[in-house]
């Protein structure tokens, strides 16, 4: 995995005064560098792109885990001990966020200013401040679709509750399960297409467009994921 | 999470569950959702043409207990109110009535959104039905 040189991190090493170049270790004296807050892509020396080489990421994670391990710094200065501790914890957070496709996409959107967990409340606040009508975050077509699917699922669940093990109801639930799972798979496919679009985007205008499509897709995904969860619950109940 | 007695009451005995004909010019339909929790809420009002008072309100919500209770309470409050009175209902009124904890405040916001969307839909229909100059002031 290529380590990029970032202007902010290419400062002089605190110990030997040479250009440290890497965000974690000095290229000359190899000493650990001060722990500073940095985004997870930068932590791994990666560009802010969504397609990434998972095998290389894992390898780099293990390499850095070993090199940053606090045990190695038992006899180092207290500053270095502290940095290795903070960097080890940053490393774990960064790896956890980047290795999972959905978590990675969510994290990138957060870096781009969109907190998926707070969309609706953010829209409420914005509307209150401006006095304008609140902009709904979910498009009506999606709500209609999700509403209909939930209605069908509820009917099947009630059928199961009433008619014990009515084979028709079980068949219906299984069909619903396959359908929802296929939808989730379809979304994963669409996600990859948008990853490519993000990675290929040339300017901020293009990136904003892709960002908004990613938000819409992940919102749809969260509804479909709930449907999958609910249909599985119904089948197991 | 511990729900208040009022939430539990609305959750176990939701009022006004159902739907009305969304093509009826006197029916306004609001469909809203919060992607963060995967809730979807449909709320409808039927306005009496002669009096301008909400004669009936129905809802159907897929979501947590607080979302169901918030929309159930909203339909109870809507009946007998004028359209403008309905628009004055604030999410904080719902929070207070149901003693919703801070993490569930967004459910009451969703209910307020649903009321506004339903009334907005009704006004749009009325505006489209009446000749220019007689549209309902918004």
CSV table of C-alpha atoms in Angstrom, one decimal, chain A residues 23 25 57 68 70 72 89 96-97 103 106 109 121 124 128 131 135-136 139 172 177 192 200 206 208 222:
chain,number,residue,atom,x,y,z
A,23,UNK,CA,2.2,9.9,9.4
A,25,UNK,CA,7.2,6.8,11.7
A,57,UNK,CA,-5.8,-3.0,4.0
A,68,UNK,CA,2.5,0.5,17.1
A,70,UNK,CA,2.4,-0.3,23.2
A,72,UNK,CA,7.3,-2.1,22.0
A,89,UNK,CA,-6.6,2.9,19.2
A,96,UNK,CA,-13.2,-1.3,11.7
A,97,UNK,CA,-14.7,1.6,9.7
A,103,UNK,CA,-19.5,1.4,7.3
A,106,UNK,CA,-21.2,5.9,5.8
A,109,UNK,CA,-20.4,10.5,3.8
A,121,UNK,CA,-33.5,16.0,12.9
A,124,UNK,CA,-36.2,19.8,11.2
A,128,UNK,CA,-37.0,25.9,12.1
A,131,UNK,CA,-38.8,29.3,8.9
A,135,UNK,CA,-37.7,19.1,3.5
A,136,UNK,CA,-38.5,15.5,3.9
A,139,UNK,CA,-38.6,10.5,-1.3
A,172,UNK,CA,-45.6,-16.3,1.4
A,177,UNK,CA,-37.7,-13.1,2.5
A,192,UNK,CA,-20.5,-0.6,-6.1
A,200,UNK,CA,-13.9,8.6,-10.8
A,206,UNK,CA,-19.6,15.8,-9.5
A,208,UNK,CA,-21.7,16.3,-4.5
A,222,UNK,CA,-31.8,0.9,5.9
